[in-house]
Coordinates of C-alpha atoms in Angstrom, one line a residue:
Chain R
X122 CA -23.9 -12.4 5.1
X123 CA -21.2 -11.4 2.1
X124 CA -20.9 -14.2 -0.6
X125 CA -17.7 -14.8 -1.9
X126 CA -18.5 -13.5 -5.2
X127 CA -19.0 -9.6 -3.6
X128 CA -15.1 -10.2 -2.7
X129 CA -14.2 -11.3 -6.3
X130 CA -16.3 -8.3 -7.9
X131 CA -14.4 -6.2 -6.1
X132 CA -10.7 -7.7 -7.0
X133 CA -12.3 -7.5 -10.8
X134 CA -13.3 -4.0 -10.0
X135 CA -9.9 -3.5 -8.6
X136 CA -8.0 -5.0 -11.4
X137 CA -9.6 -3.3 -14.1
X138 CA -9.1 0.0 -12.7
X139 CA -5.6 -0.7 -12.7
X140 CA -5.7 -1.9 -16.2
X141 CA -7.6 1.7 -17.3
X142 CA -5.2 3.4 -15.9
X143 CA -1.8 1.6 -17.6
X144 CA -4.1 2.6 -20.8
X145 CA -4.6 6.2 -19.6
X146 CA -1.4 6.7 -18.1
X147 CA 0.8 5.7 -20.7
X148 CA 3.7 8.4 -20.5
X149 CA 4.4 8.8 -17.1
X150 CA 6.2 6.0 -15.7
X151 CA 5.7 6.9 -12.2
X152 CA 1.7 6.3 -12.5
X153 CA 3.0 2.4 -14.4
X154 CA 4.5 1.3 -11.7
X155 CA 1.4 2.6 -9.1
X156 CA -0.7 0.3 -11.6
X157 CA 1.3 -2.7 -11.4
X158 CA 0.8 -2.1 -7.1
X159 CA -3.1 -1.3 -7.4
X160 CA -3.3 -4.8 -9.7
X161 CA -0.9 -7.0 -7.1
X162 CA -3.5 -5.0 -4.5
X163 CA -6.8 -6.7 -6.6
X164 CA -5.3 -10.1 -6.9
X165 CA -4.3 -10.8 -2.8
X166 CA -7.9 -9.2 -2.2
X167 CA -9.1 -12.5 -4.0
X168 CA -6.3 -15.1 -2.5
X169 CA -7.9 -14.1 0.6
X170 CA -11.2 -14.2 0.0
X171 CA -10.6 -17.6 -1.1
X172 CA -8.6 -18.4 2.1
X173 CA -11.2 -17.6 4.1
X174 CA -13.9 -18.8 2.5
X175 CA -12.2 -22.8 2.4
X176 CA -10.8 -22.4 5.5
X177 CA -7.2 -22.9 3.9
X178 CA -4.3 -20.9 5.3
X179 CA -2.3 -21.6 1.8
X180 CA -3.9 -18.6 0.7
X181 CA -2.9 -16.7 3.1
X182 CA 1.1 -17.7 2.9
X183 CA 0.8 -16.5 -1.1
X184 CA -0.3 -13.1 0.3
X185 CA 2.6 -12.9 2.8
X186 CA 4.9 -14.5 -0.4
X187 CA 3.4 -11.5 -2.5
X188 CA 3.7 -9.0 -0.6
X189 CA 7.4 -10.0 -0.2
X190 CA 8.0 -10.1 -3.8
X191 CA 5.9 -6.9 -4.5
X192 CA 8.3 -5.0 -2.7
X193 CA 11.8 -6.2 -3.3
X194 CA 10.3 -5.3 -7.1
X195 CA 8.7 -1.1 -6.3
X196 CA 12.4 -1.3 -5.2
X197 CA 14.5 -2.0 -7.9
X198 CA 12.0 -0.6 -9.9
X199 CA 12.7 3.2 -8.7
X200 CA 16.0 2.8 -8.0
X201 CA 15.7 2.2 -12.1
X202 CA 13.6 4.8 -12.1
X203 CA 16.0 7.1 -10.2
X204 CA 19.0 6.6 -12.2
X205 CA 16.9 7.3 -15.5
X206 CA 16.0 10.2 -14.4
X207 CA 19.6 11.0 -13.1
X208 CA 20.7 10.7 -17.0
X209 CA 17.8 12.0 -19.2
X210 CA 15.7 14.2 -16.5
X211 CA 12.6 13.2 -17.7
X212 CA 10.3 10.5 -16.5
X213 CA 8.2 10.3 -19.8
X214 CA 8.3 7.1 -21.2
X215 CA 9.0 8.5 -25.2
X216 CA 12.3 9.7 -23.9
X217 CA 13.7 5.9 -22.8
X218 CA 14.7 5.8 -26.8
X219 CA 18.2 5.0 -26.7
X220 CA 18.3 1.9 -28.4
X221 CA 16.1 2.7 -31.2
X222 CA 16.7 2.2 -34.3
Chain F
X1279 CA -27.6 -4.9 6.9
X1280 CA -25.4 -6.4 9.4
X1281 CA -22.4 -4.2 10.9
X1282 CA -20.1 -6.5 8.8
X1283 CA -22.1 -5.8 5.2
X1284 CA -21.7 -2.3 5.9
X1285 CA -18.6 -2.1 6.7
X1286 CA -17.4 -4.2 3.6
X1287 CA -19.4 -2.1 1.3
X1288 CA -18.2 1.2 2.9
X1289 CA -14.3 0.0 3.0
X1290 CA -14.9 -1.0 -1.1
X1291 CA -16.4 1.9 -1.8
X1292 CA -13.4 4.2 -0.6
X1293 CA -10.9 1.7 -2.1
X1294 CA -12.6 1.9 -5.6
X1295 CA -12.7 6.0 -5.4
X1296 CA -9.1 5.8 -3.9
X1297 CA -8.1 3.3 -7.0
X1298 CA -9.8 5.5 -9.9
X1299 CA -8.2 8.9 -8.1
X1300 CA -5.4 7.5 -8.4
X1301 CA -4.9 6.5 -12.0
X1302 CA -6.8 10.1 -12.9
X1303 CA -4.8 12.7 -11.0
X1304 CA -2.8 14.9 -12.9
X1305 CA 0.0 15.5 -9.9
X1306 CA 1.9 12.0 -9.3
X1307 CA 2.1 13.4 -5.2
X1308 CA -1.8 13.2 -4.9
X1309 CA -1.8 9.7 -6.8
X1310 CA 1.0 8.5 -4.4
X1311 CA -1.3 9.6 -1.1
X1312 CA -4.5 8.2 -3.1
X1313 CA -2.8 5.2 -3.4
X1314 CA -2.1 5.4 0.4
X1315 CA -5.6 5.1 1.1
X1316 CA -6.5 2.4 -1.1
X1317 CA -4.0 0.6 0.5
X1318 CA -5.5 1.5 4.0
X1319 CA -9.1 0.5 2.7
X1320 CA -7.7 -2.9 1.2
X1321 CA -6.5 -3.6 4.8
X1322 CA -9.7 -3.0 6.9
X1323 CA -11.4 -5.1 3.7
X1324 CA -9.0 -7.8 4.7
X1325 CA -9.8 -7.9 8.5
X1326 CA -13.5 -8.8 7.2
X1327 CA -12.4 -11.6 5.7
X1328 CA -10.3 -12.6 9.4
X1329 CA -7.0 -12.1 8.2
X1330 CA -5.7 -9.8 11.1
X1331 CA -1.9 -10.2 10.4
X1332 CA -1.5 -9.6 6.7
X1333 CA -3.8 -6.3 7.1
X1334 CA -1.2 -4.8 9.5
X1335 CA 1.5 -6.3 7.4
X1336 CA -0.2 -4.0 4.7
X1337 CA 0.0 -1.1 6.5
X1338 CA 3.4 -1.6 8.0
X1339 CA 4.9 -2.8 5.1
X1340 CA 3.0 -1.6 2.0
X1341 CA 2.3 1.6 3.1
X1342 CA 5.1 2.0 5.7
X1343 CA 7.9 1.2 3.5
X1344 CA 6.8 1.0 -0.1
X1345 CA 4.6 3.4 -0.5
X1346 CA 6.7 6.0 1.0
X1347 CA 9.5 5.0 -0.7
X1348 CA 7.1 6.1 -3.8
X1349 CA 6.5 9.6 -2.3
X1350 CA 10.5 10.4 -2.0
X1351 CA 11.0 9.2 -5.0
X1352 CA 8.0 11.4 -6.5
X1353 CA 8.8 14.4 -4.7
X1354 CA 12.5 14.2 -5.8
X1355 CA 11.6 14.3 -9.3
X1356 CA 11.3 17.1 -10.9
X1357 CA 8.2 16.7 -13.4
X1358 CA 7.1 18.2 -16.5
X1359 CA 3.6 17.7 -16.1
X1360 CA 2.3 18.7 -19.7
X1361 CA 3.8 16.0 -21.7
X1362 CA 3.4 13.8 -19.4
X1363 CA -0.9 14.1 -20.1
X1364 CA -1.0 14.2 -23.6
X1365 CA -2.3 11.8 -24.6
X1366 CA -4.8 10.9 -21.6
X1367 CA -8.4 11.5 -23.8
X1368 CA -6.9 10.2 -26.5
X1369 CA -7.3 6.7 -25.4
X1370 CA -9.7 7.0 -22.6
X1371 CA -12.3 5.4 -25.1
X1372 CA -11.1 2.7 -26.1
X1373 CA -9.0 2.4 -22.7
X1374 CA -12.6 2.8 -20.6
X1375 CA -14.5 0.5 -23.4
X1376 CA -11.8 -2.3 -22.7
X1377 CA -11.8 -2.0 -18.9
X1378 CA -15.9 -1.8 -19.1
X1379 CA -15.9 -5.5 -21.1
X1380 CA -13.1 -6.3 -18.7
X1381 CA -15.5 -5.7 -15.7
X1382 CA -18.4 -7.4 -17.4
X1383 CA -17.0 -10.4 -18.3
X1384 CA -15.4 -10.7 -14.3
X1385 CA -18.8 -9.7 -12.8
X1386 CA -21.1 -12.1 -14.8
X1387 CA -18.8 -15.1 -14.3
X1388 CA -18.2 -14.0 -10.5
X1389 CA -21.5 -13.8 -9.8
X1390 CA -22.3 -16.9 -11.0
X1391 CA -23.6 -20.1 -9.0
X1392 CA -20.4 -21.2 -7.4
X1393 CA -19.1 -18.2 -5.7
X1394 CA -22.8 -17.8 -4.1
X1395 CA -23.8 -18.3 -0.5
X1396 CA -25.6 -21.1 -1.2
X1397 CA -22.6 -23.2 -2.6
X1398 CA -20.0 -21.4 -0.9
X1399 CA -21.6 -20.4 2.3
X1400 CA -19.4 -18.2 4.4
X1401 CA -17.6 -20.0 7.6
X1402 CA -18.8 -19.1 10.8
X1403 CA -16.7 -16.7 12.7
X1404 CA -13.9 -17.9 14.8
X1405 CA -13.8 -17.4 18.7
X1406 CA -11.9 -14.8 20.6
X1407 CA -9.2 -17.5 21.5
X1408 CA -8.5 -17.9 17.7
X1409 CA -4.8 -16.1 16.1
X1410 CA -4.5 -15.4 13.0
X1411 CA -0.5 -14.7 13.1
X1412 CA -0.3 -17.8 15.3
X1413 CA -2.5 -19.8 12.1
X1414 CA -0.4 -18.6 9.8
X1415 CA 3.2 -19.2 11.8
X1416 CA 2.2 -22.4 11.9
X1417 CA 1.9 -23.3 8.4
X1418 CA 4.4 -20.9 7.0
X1419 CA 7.4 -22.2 9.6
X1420 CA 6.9 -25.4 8.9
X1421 CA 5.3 -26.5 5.3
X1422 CA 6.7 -23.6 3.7
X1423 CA 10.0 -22.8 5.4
X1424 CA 11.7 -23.4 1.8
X1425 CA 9.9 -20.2 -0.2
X1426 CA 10.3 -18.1 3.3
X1427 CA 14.3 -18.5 2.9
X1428 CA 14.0 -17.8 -1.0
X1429 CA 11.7 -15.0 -0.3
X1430 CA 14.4 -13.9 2.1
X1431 CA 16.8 -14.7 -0.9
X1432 CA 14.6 -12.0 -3.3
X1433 CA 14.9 -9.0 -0.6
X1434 CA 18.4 -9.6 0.1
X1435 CA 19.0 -9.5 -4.0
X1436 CA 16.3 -6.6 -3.7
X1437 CA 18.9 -4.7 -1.4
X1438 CA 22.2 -5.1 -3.3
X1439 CA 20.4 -4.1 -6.2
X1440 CA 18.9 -1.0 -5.4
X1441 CA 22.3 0.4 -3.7
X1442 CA 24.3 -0.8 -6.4
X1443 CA 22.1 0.6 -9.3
X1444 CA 22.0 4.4 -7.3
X1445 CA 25.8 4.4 -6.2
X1446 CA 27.3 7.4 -6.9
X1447 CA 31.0 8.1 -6.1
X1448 CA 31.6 11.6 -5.8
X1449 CA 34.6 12.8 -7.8
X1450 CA 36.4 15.4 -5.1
X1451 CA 36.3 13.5 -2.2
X1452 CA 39.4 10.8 -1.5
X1453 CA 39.2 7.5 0.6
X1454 CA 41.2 4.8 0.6
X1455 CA 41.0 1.5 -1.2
X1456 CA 42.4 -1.3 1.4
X1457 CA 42.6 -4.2 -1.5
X1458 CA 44.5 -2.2 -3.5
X1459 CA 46.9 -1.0 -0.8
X1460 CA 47.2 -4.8 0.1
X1461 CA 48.1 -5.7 -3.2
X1462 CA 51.1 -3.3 -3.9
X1463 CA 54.1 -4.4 -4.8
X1464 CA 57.9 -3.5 -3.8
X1465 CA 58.9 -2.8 -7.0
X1466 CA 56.0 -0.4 -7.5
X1467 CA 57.0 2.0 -4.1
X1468 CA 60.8 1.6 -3.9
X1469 CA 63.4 2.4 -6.7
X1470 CA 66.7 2.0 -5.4
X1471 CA 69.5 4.4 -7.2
X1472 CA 73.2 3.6 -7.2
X1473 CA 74.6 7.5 -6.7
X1474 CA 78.3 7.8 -5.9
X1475 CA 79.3 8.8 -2.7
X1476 CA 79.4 12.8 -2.5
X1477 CA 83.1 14.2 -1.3
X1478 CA 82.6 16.0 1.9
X1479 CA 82.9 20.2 2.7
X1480 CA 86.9 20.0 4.0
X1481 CA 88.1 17.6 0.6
X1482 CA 86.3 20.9 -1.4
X1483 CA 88.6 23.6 0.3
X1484 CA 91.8 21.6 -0.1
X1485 CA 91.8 21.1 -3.8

């Protein structure tokens, strides 16, 4: 049978990835905000791998709570996007200079 | 290998290639529809692990509505790809040297004694009578009814948001503003002017 831990490896795996590419991908805010989705993606894996694995449905509301919350942000988050883009027509993260110094 | 081992090890497998596509591509479109299949792998994962309704909440949801939301909004934008990658193998090693301890550290405590069968052995598998939406109803209409209104709460504020920060009022086009039409005054429409009477046609050819 799967232990637990294969589950948790994989969230790691998951997270990390993630994590590389917020390093790699440091320009283009488009490929930012897929990160921050592939990183929510790695930590329900392991709430539910824990859910099952204790027989607890809490783990499975914090998904569904989440998931929720994940969305309502992609959301605002391009329509911010959007209405940058609308004013400076460029998605590159260098150009979001207006208040510097 | 059981039918469930390989299916686990299969589903993870296309999630990871999915995940590092994804973050490597150099056209945002392909990372989108990459991202739609790590999505779809991350749900048949989850109905391993018996949770039925949140994996087709995934798909509906997550990939239904977000993730396309993510390919408009990439395909309406109009992106000038070079600058965008500089900078990419600048930092992929120190980025992939971080992410490698990163993985380490996870996978050696992970795979530890506590997370192994032998502590945590896995539960057997329920009957065909058992419902996972039903399971989760249960608990989530009753012990957490309170964060399922404020999560309710979040999309609504979600919603207003989003229109309100991509309004645009076009500048040639005229409609009517009701509360200001309401709020007029007399004084504002109507100017009364005192204008002697004018002498009629006949008076004029008499004098």
């Amino acid at each position: 049978m799967i232990p637990l831990s294969n589950y948790l490896v994989l969230g790691a795996v998951m997270f990390s990835l993630s994590v590389i590419g917020i390093f790699l991908n440091r320009k283009n805010l488009v490929i930012l905000l897929m990160s921050i989705e592939l990183m929510l993606l790695a930590v329900n894996i392991n709430f539910i791998a824990f859910s099952h694995y204790l027989q607890d449905m809490t783990g499975q509301v914090f998904v569904f709570f989440v998931l929720t919350v994940a969305a309502a942000e992609s959301a605002i988050g391009l329509a911010i996007l959007i209405v940058l883009f609308r004013n400076k027509h460029s998605i590159n993260v260098e150009d979001v200079d207006g208040l510097k110094g | 290998m059981t039918f469930l081992q390989a299916a686990f090890y299969f589903f993870s497998a296309v999630m990871v290639f999915a995940a590092t596509m994804v973050v490597t591509m150099r056209n945002p479109v392909s990372s989108a529809l990459f991202l739609v299949l790590a999505f779809f792998s991350a749900a048949c994962v989850w109905l391993t692990l018996e949770a039925e309704f949140l994996a087709i909440v995934l798909v509906l949801v997550y990939v239904g509505a977000v993730m396309v939301l993510f390919l408009f909004v990439v395909m309406m934008l109009d992106i000038n790809l070079a600058r965008l990658r500089a900078g990419f193998t600048d930092y992929l090693p120190i980025g992939g040297l971080v992410a490698l301890l990163m993985v380490a550290e996870l996978v050696f405590i992970l795979s530890g004694d506590s997370f192994s069968a032998a502590n945590l052995p896995r539960p057997e598998a329920h009957g065909m009578d058992y419902s996972n939406t039903q399971q989760l109803g249960a608990v989530l209409y009753t012990v957490y009814v309170y964060p399922f209104e404020i999560a309710a709460l979040v999309l609504l504020v979600a919603i207003i948001a989003a229109i309100a920060l991509t309004l645009r009022k076009r500048p040639d086009t005229k409609y009517q503003k009701p509360a200001e039409q309401v709020s007029v005054r007399r004084e504002d429409r109507v100017r009364l002017v005192k204008m002697p009477a004018e002498r009629g046609p006949a008076e004029d050819r008499s004098s």
